Amino acid sequence: MAKKIKHIGIFTSGGDAPGMNAALYAAVKTATANGIEVSGIRKGFEGLIDNDLISLTTNQLQKTMHLGGTVLKTARSDRFRTIEGRKVALQNIHKSGIDGLVAIGGDGTFRGVSLLADISDIPCIGIPGTIDNDTVGTDYTLGFDSAVNTAMACIDNIRDTAESHNRMFVVEVMGRDSGYIGVYSGLTSGADSILIPESPQDLEYLLDKIKGYNSEDAFIVVLSEGNKLGLNYVSSKIRQVNDEIDLRFCKLGHIQRGGNPSASDRMLGIRLGVMAVNALIQGESNKMAGICDNQLVLTPFSKIAKQHSIDKELRSLVELFCH
């Protein structure tokens, strides 16, 4: 029989992602309905070490679920990487009476709670919150859809000025080691070329396309930041192949992380928040809540180390529209 959960600690860690606040709201709503106390842990693992806990209620979170970012704050924690830091965190968990954890973040967050599990029997369920959509065990992660919509809108705006001046723009989007944002924002904005980490040969197709390019139409290149070539290198190669092109480049940066979450990200946060708490109640631990083929699934943290990357179908779309 699963141990009865009486007090859950919940935190957000790593990079912020739109939809985190919706997940917080849903988790607290579910816990409250089951008579479970919830404490918010501020600034991720740093808050565990500093015992920076606050009480959370559904009323306060309902008013913030539509906001981007995270009301609990987030931070990287070098101290938690040490065994001493993790022991202090565990002492604070016991001291506060927390007997279950919900961690919202990416693969680094799940590695962190896995390290805590090595010295503790505190059950933990993770919720994937990262705009890169690079987490195995779920089709989509919190923040991805919102980031794509932001990037797409920016590229649409860039196209307006590019068309007016007959310019080529190289637009860099986020995606540390994953091309999901690049593929989705590039295809949906009608980009002429998409360069992603998973397909390094795409640069050759781009350079071949622009050798004799002298059209009055805009030419949009979407570049994932994880592409090893980099913005400066790609720009220099374009100029080498065709120095007649009026070339500009734009790095969208952290604007993709901000803004109110889309309806899809809010709904994803709600579903995963509810699932995470229910999983703790049912005795599950060291697993991530996700959605595959629109079905709720749990994936052990041990399998999250593998990266969710672009599949053949998406690559074929890039080839069809951009090669």
Tab-separated table of N, CA, C and O in Angstrom, residues 148-252:
chain	number	residue	atom	x	y	z
A	148	VAL	N	7.041	28.879	-29.830
A	148	VAL	CA	6.893	28.795	-31.282
A	148	VAL	C	6.002	29.921	-31.795
A	148	VAL	O	6.309	30.566	-32.808
A	149	ASN	N	4.905	30.180	-31.096
A	149	ASN	CA	4.007	31.257	-31.516
A	149	ASN	C	4.694	32.616	-31.463
A	149	ASN	O	4.496	33.470	-32.341
A	150	THR	N	5.511	32.828	-30.423
A	150	THR	CA	6.258	34.083	-30.323
A	150	THR	C	7.258	34.209	-31.460
A	150	THR	O	7.356	35.263	-32.118
A	151	ALA	N	8.018	33.149	-31.701
A	151	ALA	CA	9.015	33.164	-32.773
A	151	ALA	C	8.348	33.364	-34.131
A	151	ALA	O	8.825	34.143	-34.969
A	152	MET	N	7.246	32.667	-34.354
A	152	MET	CA	6.525	32.788	-35.622
A	152	MET	C	6.057	34.227	-35.857
A	152	MET	O	6.213	34.771	-36.963
A	153	ALA	N	5.498	34.848	-34.817
A	153	ALA	CA	5.021	36.227	-34.944
A	153	ALA	C	6.180	37.172	-35.253
A	153	ALA	O	6.044	38.100	-36.077
A	154	CYS	N	7.323	36.963	-34.620
A	154	CYS	CA	8.501	37.805	-34.878
A	154	CYS	C	8.997	37.631	-36.308
A	154	CYS	O	9.351	38.610	-36.983
A	155	ILE	N	9.019	36.382	-36.782
A	155	ILE	CA	9.475	36.131	-38.147
A	155	ILE	C	8.509	36.752	-39.154
A	155	ILE	O	8.928	37.314	-40.179
A	156	ASP	N	7.216	36.667	-38.873
A	156	ASP	CA	6.230	37.330	-39.739
A	156	ASP	C	6.511	38.827	-39.834
A	156	ASP	O	6.444	39.426	-40.914
A	157	ASN	N	6.817	39.439	-38.689
A	157	ASN	CA	7.111	40.875	-38.676
A	157	ASN	C	8.385	41.186	-39.451
A	157	ASN	O	8.469	42.189	-40.181
A	158	ILE	N	9.388	40.343	-39.285
A	158	ILE	CA	10.652	40.532	-39.998
A	158	ILE	C	10.436	40.424	-41.511
A	158	ILE	O	11.050	41.159	-42.297
A	159	ARG	N	9.550	39.515	-41.912
A	159	ARG	CA	9.283	39.353	-43.341
A	159	ARG	C	8.744	40.647	-43.957
A	159	ARG	O	9.074	40.995	-45.105
A	160	ASP	N	7.931	41.372	-43.213
A	160	ASP	CA	7.370	42.627	-43.734
A	160	ASP	C	8.470	43.587	-44.160
A	160	ASP	O	8.433	44.160	-45.255
A	161	THR	N	9.454	43.782	-43.294
A	161	THR	CA	10.533	44.717	-43.639
A	161	THR	C	11.480	44.107	-44.659
A	161	THR	O	12.044	44.809	-45.503
A	162	ALA	N	11.651	42.782	-44.614
A	162	ALA	CA	12.509	42.122	-45.597
A	162	ALA	C	11.926	42.267	-47.002
A	162	ALA	O	12.655	42.496	-47.977
A	163	GLU	N	10.609	42.129	-47.117
A	163	GLU	CA	9.948	42.297	-48.416
A	163	GLU	C	10.084	43.725	-48.919
A	163	GLU	O	10.302	43.972	-50.109
A	164	SER	N	9.981	44.688	-48.023
A	164	SER	CA	10.058	46.097	-48.415
A	164	SER	C	11.418	46.464	-48.975
A	164	SER	O	11.546	47.341	-49.840
A	165	HIS	N	12.477	45.794	-48.462
A	165	HIS	CA	13.847	46.158	-48.858
A	165	HIS	C	14.543	45.088	-49.686
A	165	HIS	O	15.741	45.207	-49.955
A	166	ASN	N	13.820	44.034	-50.080
A	166	ASN	CA	14.420	42.925	-50.838
A	166	ASN	C	15.623	42.332	-50.088
A	166	ASN	O	16.690	42.133	-50.658
A	167	ARG	N	15.431	42.059	-48.827
A	167	ARG	CA	16.542	41.597	-47.995
A	167	ARG	C	16.435	40.109	-47.637
A	167	ARG	O	15.353	39.528	-47.663
A	168	MET	N	17.587	39.560	-47.315
A	168	MET	CA	17.639	38.238	-46.713
A	168	MET	C	17.874	38.419	-45.218
A	168	MET	O	18.725	39.216	-44.809
A	169	PHE	N	17.094	37.716	-44.420
A	169	PHE	CA	17.267	37.743	-42.971
A	169	PHE	C	17.609	36.340	-42.465
A	169	PHE	O	16.956	35.363	-42.847
A	170	VAL	N	18.623	36.258	-41.627
A	170	VAL	CA	18.896	35.031	-40.872
A	170	VAL	C	18.386	35.282	-39.462
A	170	VAL	O	18.866	36.176	-38.767
A	171	VAL	N	17.392	34.517	-39.046
A	171	VAL	CA	16.757	34.692	-37.744
A	171	VAL	C	17.118	33.516	-36.846
A	171	VAL	O	16.796	32.367	-37.155
A	172	GLU	N	17.812	33.818	-35.755
A	172	GLU	CA	18.204	32.754	-34.823
A	172	GLU	C	17.135	32.570	-33.753
A	172	GLU	O	16.746	33.528	-33.080
A	173	VAL	N	16.665	31.344	-33.597
A	173	VAL	CA	15.685	31.009	-32.568
A	173	VAL	C	16.336	30.094	-31.540
A	173	VAL	O	17.417	29.550	-31.762
A	174	MET	N	15.665	29.910	-30.404
A	174	MET	CA	16.218	29.065	-29.357
A	174	MET	C	16.090	27.584	-29.716
A	174	MET	O	15.387	27.200	-30.644
A	175	GLY	N	16.749	26.764	-28.926
A	175	GLY	CA	16.792	25.325	-29.160
A	175	GLY	C	18.210	24.845	-28.967
A	175	GLY	O	18.955	24.647	-29.922
A	176	ARG	N	18.594	24.668	-27.699
A	176	ARG	CA	19.990	24.384	-27.345
A	176	ARG	C	20.576	23.239	-28.173
A	176	ARG	O	21.590	23.392	-28.831
A	177	ASP	N	19.950	22.072	-28.123
A	177	ASP	CA	20.409	20.923	-28.901
A	177	ASP	C	19.280	20.341	-29.740
A	177	ASP	O	19.402	19.232	-30.247
A	178	SER	N	18.207	21.074	-29.848
A	178	SER	CA	17.009	20.566	-30.520
A	178	SER	C	16.498	21.567	-31.534
A	178	SER	O	16.500	22.774	-31.285
A	179	GLY	N	16.030	21.050	-32.673
A	179	GLY	CA	15.548	21.928	-33.731
A	179	GLY	C	14.055	22.123	-33.762
A	179	GLY	O	13.520	22.647	-34.747
A	180	TYR	N	13.342	21.739	-32.696
A	180	TYR	CA	11.883	21.827	-32.725
A	180	TYR	C	11.365	23.242	-32.949
A	180	TYR	O	10.485	23.477	-33.775
A	181	ILE	N	11.872	24.211	-32.188
A	181	ILE	CA	11.397	25.589	-32.370
A	181	ILE	C	11.734	26.071	-33.771
A	181	ILE	O	10.929	26.734	-34.428
A	182	GLY	N	12.921	25.721	-34.255
A	182	GLY	CA	13.321	26.126	-35.592
A	182	GLY	C	12.405	25.558	-36.665
A	182	GLY	O	11.956	26.275	-37.568
A	183	VAL	N	12.106	24.263	-36.572
A	183	VAL	CA	11.260	23.621	-37.578
A	183	VAL	C	9.835	24.166	-37.530
A	183	VAL	O	9.264	24.542	-38.561
A	184	TYR	N	9.249	24.219	-36.342
A	184	TYR	CA	7.862	24.663	-36.224
A	184	TYR	C	7.697	26.136	-36.606
A	184	TYR	O	6.773	26.498	-37.347
A	185	SER	N	8.567	27.004	-36.092
A	185	SER	CA	8.425	28.431	-36.407
A	185	SER	C	8.815	28.710	-37.847
A	185	SER	O	8.227	29.590	-38.503
A	186	GLY	N	9.791	27.969	-38.369
A	186	GLY	CA	10.210	28.168	-39.746
A	186	GLY	C	9.164	27.734	-40.755
A	186	GLY	O	8.823	28.472	-41.688
A	187	LEU	N	8.616	26.541	-40.565
A	187	LEU	CA	7.602	26.049	-41.497
A	187	LEU	C	6.340	26.896	-41.454
A	187	LEU	O	5.747	27.214	-42.493
A	188	THR	N	5.907	27.270	-40.249
A	188	THR	CA	4.635	28.006	-40.129
A	188	THR	C	4.762	29.465	-40.555
A	188	THR	O	3.741	30.141	-40.717
A	189	SER	N	5.967	29.968	-40.730
A	189	SER	CA	6.146	31.338	-41.208
A	189	SER	C	6.643	31.369	-42.655
A	189	SER	O	6.981	32.430	-43.176
A	190	GLY	N	6.690	30.208	-43.294
A	190	GLY	CA	7.080	30.158	-44.695
A	190	GLY	C	8.541	30.457	-44.951
A	190	GLY	O	8.890	31.064	-45.969
A	191	ALA	N	9.412	30.028	-44.032
A	191	ALA	CA	10.853	30.295	-44.197
A	191	ALA	C	11.381	29.582	-45.440
A	191	ALA	O	10.894	28.522	-45.845
A	192	ASP	N	12.398	30.180	-46.065
A	192	ASP	CA	13.015	29.605	-47.255
A	192	ASP	C	14.062	28.563	-46.915
A	192	ASP	O	14.376	27.694	-47.727
A	193	SER	N	14.600	28.653	-45.715
A	193	SER	CA	15.618	27.696	-45.274
A	193	SER	C	15.538	27.553	-43.756
A	193	SER	O	15.272	28.538	-43.058
A	194	ILE	N	15.744	26.333	-43.269
A	194	ILE	CA	15.737	26.060	-41.835
A	194	ILE	C	16.981	25.249	-41.511
A	194	ILE	O	17.212	24.183	-42.100
A	195	LEU	N	17.796	25.765	-40.601
A	195	LEU	CA	19.044	25.098	-40.214
A	195	LEU	C	18.924	24.626	-38.774
A	195	LEU	O	18.789	25.432	-37.856
A	196	ILE	N	18.964	23.307	-38.571
A	196	ILE	CA	18.770	22.731	-37.242
A	196	ILE	C	19.949	21.833	-36.874
A	196	ILE	O	20.663	21.347	-37.756
A	197	PRO	N	20.170	21.584	-35.576
A	197	PRO	CA	21.303	20.756	-35.147
A	197	PRO	C	21.253	19.336	-35.709
A	197	PRO	O	22.297	18.737	-35.978
A	198	GLU	N	20.044	18.799	-35.892
A	198	GLU	CA	19.909	17.408	-36.323
A	198	GLU	C	20.221	17.193	-37.806
A	198	GLU	O	20.314	16.064	-38.265
A	199	SER	N	20.359	18.284	-38.560
A	199	SER	CA	20.539	18.163	-40.009
A	199	SER	C	21.584	19.150	-40.514
A	199	SER	O	21.258	20.160	-41.156
A	200	PRO	N	22.876	18.898	-40.248
A	200	PRO	CA	23.944	19.845	-40.605
A	200	PRO	C	24.089	20.081	-42.098
A	200	PRO	O	24.627	21.108	-42.522
A	201	GLN	N	23.616	19.152	-42.944
A	201	GLN	CA	23.759	19.314	-44.390
A	201	GLN	C	22.834	20.376	-44.968
A	201	GLN	O	22.946	20.751	-46.139
A	202	ASP	N	21.900	20.898	-44.144
A	202	ASP	CA	20.957	21.894	-44.648
A	202	ASP	C	21.651	23.159	-45.134
A	202	ASP	O	21.132	23.855	-46.012
A	203	LEU	N	22.813	23.477	-44.564
A	203	LEU	CA	23.535	24.672	-45.003
A	203	LEU	C	23.948	24.544	-46.465
A	203	LEU	O	23.918	25.526	-47.220
A	204	GLU	N	24.317	23.354	-46.897
A	204	GLU	CA	24.711	23.145	-48.289
A	204	GLU	C	23.546	23.446	-49.228
A	204	GLU	O	23.723	24.060	-50.283
A	205	TYR	N	22.346	23.013	-48.846
A	205	TYR	CA	21.163	23.296	-49.667
A	205	TYR	C	20.881	24.795	-49.712
A	205	TYR	O	20.507	25.336	-50.761
A	206	LEU	N	21.062	25.472	-48.585
A	206	LEU	CA	20.845	26.916	-48.549
A	206	LEU	C	21.812	27.635	-49.482
A	206	LEU	O	21.405	28.481	-50.296
A	207	LEU	N	23.088	27.307	-49.389
A	207	LEU	CA	24.093	27.989	-50.208
A	207	LEU	C	23.867	27.731	-51.689
A	207	LEU	O	24.097	28.614	-52.529
A	208	ASP	N	23.403	26.532	-52.018
A	208	ASP	CA	23.120	26.213	-53.418
A	208	ASP	C	21.936	27.040	-53.932
A	208	ASP	O	21.928	27.480	-55.091
A	209	LYS	N	20.942	27.266	-53.075
A	209	LYS	CA	19.743	28.008	-53.466
A	209	LYS	C	20.039	29.482	-53.744
A	209	LYS	O	19.372	30.119	-54.568
A	210	ILE	N	21.032	30.046	-53.050
A	210	ILE	CA	21.245	31.494	-53.138
A	210	ILE	C	22.389	31.892	-54.070
A	210	ILE	O	22.685	33.080	-54.198
A	211	LYS	N	23.001	30.912	-54.745
A	211	LYS	CA	24.133	31.246	-55.615
A	211	LYS	C	23.771	32.306	-56.636
A	211	LYS	O	24.513	33.250	-56.864
A	212	GLY	N	22.628	32.151	-57.263
A	212	GLY	CA	22.223	33.131	-58.266
A	212	GLY	C	20.988	33.904	-57.853
A	212	GLY	O	20.259	34.418	-58.711
A	213	TYR	N	20.776	34.011	-56.559
A	213	TYR	CA	19.551	34.631	-56.063
A	213	TYR	C	19.574	36.146	-56.274
A	213	TYR	O	20.465	36.843	-55.795
A	214	ASN	N	18.597	36.668	-57.020
A	214	ASN	CA	18.487	38.115	-57.222
A	214	ASN	C	17.022	38.537	-57.268
A	214	ASN	O	16.657	39.510	-57.924
A	215	SER	N	16.173	37.795	-56.579
A	215	SER	CA	14.741	38.058	-56.575
A	215	SER	C	14.424	39.300	-55.747
A	215	SER	O	15.199	39.717	-54.881
A	216	GLU	N	13.268	39.904	-56.023
A	216	GLU	CA	12.803	41.021	-55.211
A	216	GLU	C	12.004	40.548	-54.003
A	216	GLU	O	11.522	41.354	-53.216
A	217	ASP	N	11.847	39.235	-53.870
A	217	ASP	CA	11.164	38.679	-52.704
A	217	ASP	C	12.112	38.584	-51.522
A	217	ASP	O	13.332	38.464	-51.676
A	218	ALA	N	11.542	38.616	-50.334
A	218	ALA	CA	12.340	38.396	-49.134
A	218	ALA	C	12.837	36.952	-49.106
A	218	ALA	O	12.250	36.061	-49.729
A	219	PHE	N	13.917	36.738	-48.398
A	219	PHE	CA	14.450	35.382	-48.217
A	219	PHE	C	14.705	35.223	-46.727
A	219	PHE	O	15.527	35.927	-46.145
A	220	ILE	N	13.992	34.281	-46.103
A	220	ILE	CA	14.067	34.100	-44.654
A	220	ILE	C	14.760	32.784	-44.314
A	220	ILE	O	14.358	31.710	-44.789
A	221	VAL	N	15.800	32.880	-43.506
A	221	VAL	CA	16.507	31.700	-42.995
A	221	VAL	C	16.269	31.625	-41.487
A	221	VAL	O	16.509	32.600	-40.772
A	222	VAL	N	15.784	30.485	-41.012
A	222	VAL	CA	15.606	30.281	-39.578
A	222	VAL	C	16.713	29.345	-39.092
A	222	VAL	O	16.884	28.239	-39.621
A	223	LEU	N	17.463	29.807	-38.112
A	223	LEU	CA	18.622	29.081	-37.600
A	223	LEU	C	18.421	28.737	-36.128
A	223	LEU	O	18.206	29.622	-35.308
A	224	SER	N	18.466	27.445	-35.779
A	224	SER	CA	18.409	27.048	-34.372
A	224	SER	C	19.729	27.366	-33.700
A	224	SER	O	20.796	27.105	-34.271
A	225	GLU	N	19.685	27.923	-32.493
A	225	GLU	CA	20.918	28.316	-31.810
A	225	GLU	C	21.830	27.131	-31.552
A	225	GLU	O	23.044	27.286	-31.436
A	226	GLY	N	21.260	25.924	-31.468
A	226	GLY	CA	22.068	24.734	-31.217
A	226	GLY	C	22.861	24.277	-32.420
A	226	GLY	O	23.707	23.389	-32.314
A	227	ASN	N	22.590	24.850	-33.588
A	227	ASN	CA	23.358	24.502	-34.775
A	227	ASN	C	24.813	24.877	-34.545
A	227	ASN	O	25.150	26.017	-34.233
A	228	LYS	N	25.684	23.913	-34.682
A	228	LYS	CA	27.105	24.110	-34.333
A	228	LYS	C	27.789	25.161	-35.191
A	228	LYS	O	28.831	25.701	-34.830
A	229	LEU	N	27.210	25.483	-36.353
A	229	LEU	CA	27.844	26.442	-37.251
A	229	LEU	C	27.797	27.854	-36.700
A	229	LEU	O	28.753	28.610	-36.837
A	230	GLY	N	26.702	28.245	-36.117
A	230	GLY	CA	26.591	29.567	-35.513
A	230	GLY	C	26.163	30.638	-36.500
A	230	GLY	O	26.342	30.525	-37.719
A	231	LEU	N	25.601	31.712	-35.946
A	231	LEU	CA	25.041	32.797	-36.754
A	231	LEU	C	26.113	33.500	-37.594
A	231	LEU	O	25.918	33.768	-38.781
A	232	ASN	N	27.268	33.779	-37.005
A	232	ASN	CA	28.325	34.496	-37.727
A	232	ASN	C	28.873	33.667	-38.883
A	232	ASN	O	29.118	34.185	-39.980
A	233	TYR	N	29.047	32.373	-38.634
A	233	TYR	CA	29.582	31.494	-39.683
A	233	TYR	C	28.608	31.392	-40.852
A	233	TYR	O	29.005	31.511	-42.022
A	234	VAL	N	27.334	31.171	-40.547
A	234	VAL	CA	26.325	31.060	-41.600
A	234	VAL	C	26.264	32.350	-42.412
A	234	VAL	O	26.217	32.326	-43.658
A	235	SER	N	26.281	33.480	-41.738
A	235	SER	CA	26.234	34.771	-42.429
A	235	SER	C	27.445	34.959	-43.340
A	235	SER	O	27.326	35.447	-44.469
A	236	SER	N	28.632	34.564	-42.845
A	236	SER	CA	29.851	34.720	-43.654
A	236	SER	C	29.827	33.821	-44.887
A	236	SER	O	30.259	34.227	-45.969
A	237	LYS	N	29.306	32.618	-44.751
A	237	LYS	CA	29.220	31.701	-45.892
A	237	LYS	C	28.238	32.228	-46.939
A	237	LYS	O	28.477	32.097	-48.149
A	238	ILE	N	27.145	32.828	-46.470
A	238	ILE	CA	26.175	33.408	-47.410
A	238	ILE	C	26.837	34.522	-48.214
A	238	ILE	O	26.679	34.609	-49.439
A	239	ARG	N	27.594	35.375	-47.557
A	239	ARG	CA	28.255	36.491	-48.247
A	239	ARG	C	29.316	35.982	-49.227
A	239	ARG	O	29.539	36.580	-50.279
A	240	GLN	N	29.984	34.881	-48.858
A	240	GLN	CA	30.995	34.323	-49.760
A	240	GLN	C	30.370	33.801	-51.050
A	240	GLN	O	30.918	33.960	-52.133
A	241	VAL	N	29.198	33.200	-50.934
A	241	VAL	CA	28.535	32.603	-52.090
A	241	VAL	C	27.854	33.658	-52.962
A	241	VAL	O	27.858	33.563	-54.198
A	242	ASN	N	27.264	34.685	-52.317
A	242	ASN	CA	26.552	35.712	-53.071
A	242	ASN	C	26.669	37.042	-52.341
A	242	ASN	O	25.897	37.347	-51.441
A	243	ASP	N	27.650	37.856	-52.756
A	243	ASP	CA	27.876	39.126	-52.064
A	243	ASP	C	26.930	40.221	-52.529
A	243	ASP	O	27.011	41.366	-52.071
A	244	GLU	N	26.009	39.890	-53.443
A	244	GLU	CA	25.025	40.864	-53.903
A	244	GLU	C	23.800	40.918	-52.972
A	244	GLU	O	22.992	41.842	-53.058
A	245	ILE	N	23.682	39.917	-52.123
A	245	ILE	CA	22.520	39.839	-51.237
A	245	ILE	C	22.617	40.898	-50.141
A	245	ILE	O	23.680	41.097	-49.531
A	246	ASP	N	21.507	41.580	-49.898
A	246	ASP	CA	21.410	42.533	-48.788
A	246	ASP	C	21.033	41.730	-47.537
A	246	ASP	O	19.876	41.423	-47.310
A	247	LEU	N	22.042	41.388	-46.756
A	247	LEU	CA	21.869	40.429	-45.658
A	247	LEU	C	21.737	41.126	-44.306
A	247	LEU	O	22.490	42.040	-43.984
A	248	ARG	N	20.768	40.677	-43.533
A	248	ARG	CA	20.603	41.126	-42.154
A	248	ARG	C	20.400	39.883	-41.277
A	248	ARG	O	20.024	38.819	-41.771
A	249	PHE	N	20.667	40.029	-39.994
A	249	PHE	CA	20.389	38.909	-39.097
A	249	PHE	C	19.793	39.415	-37.797
A	249	PHE	O	19.971	40.563	-37.396
A	250	CYS	N	19.038	38.526	-37.158
A	250	CYS	CA	18.310	38.889	-35.943
A	250	CYS	C	18.307	37.698	-34.990
A	250	CYS	O	17.920	36.591	-35.379
A	251	LYS	N	18.732	37.921	-33.769
A	251	LYS	CA	18.726	36.892	-32.738
A	251	LYS	C	17.544	37.180	-31.807
A	251	LYS	O	17.536	38.163	-31.080
A	252	LEU	N	16.545	36.304	-31.824
A	252	LEU	CA	15.336	36.554	-31.034
A	252	LEU	C	15.583	36.407	-29.533
A	252	LEU	O	14.963	37.107	-28.733
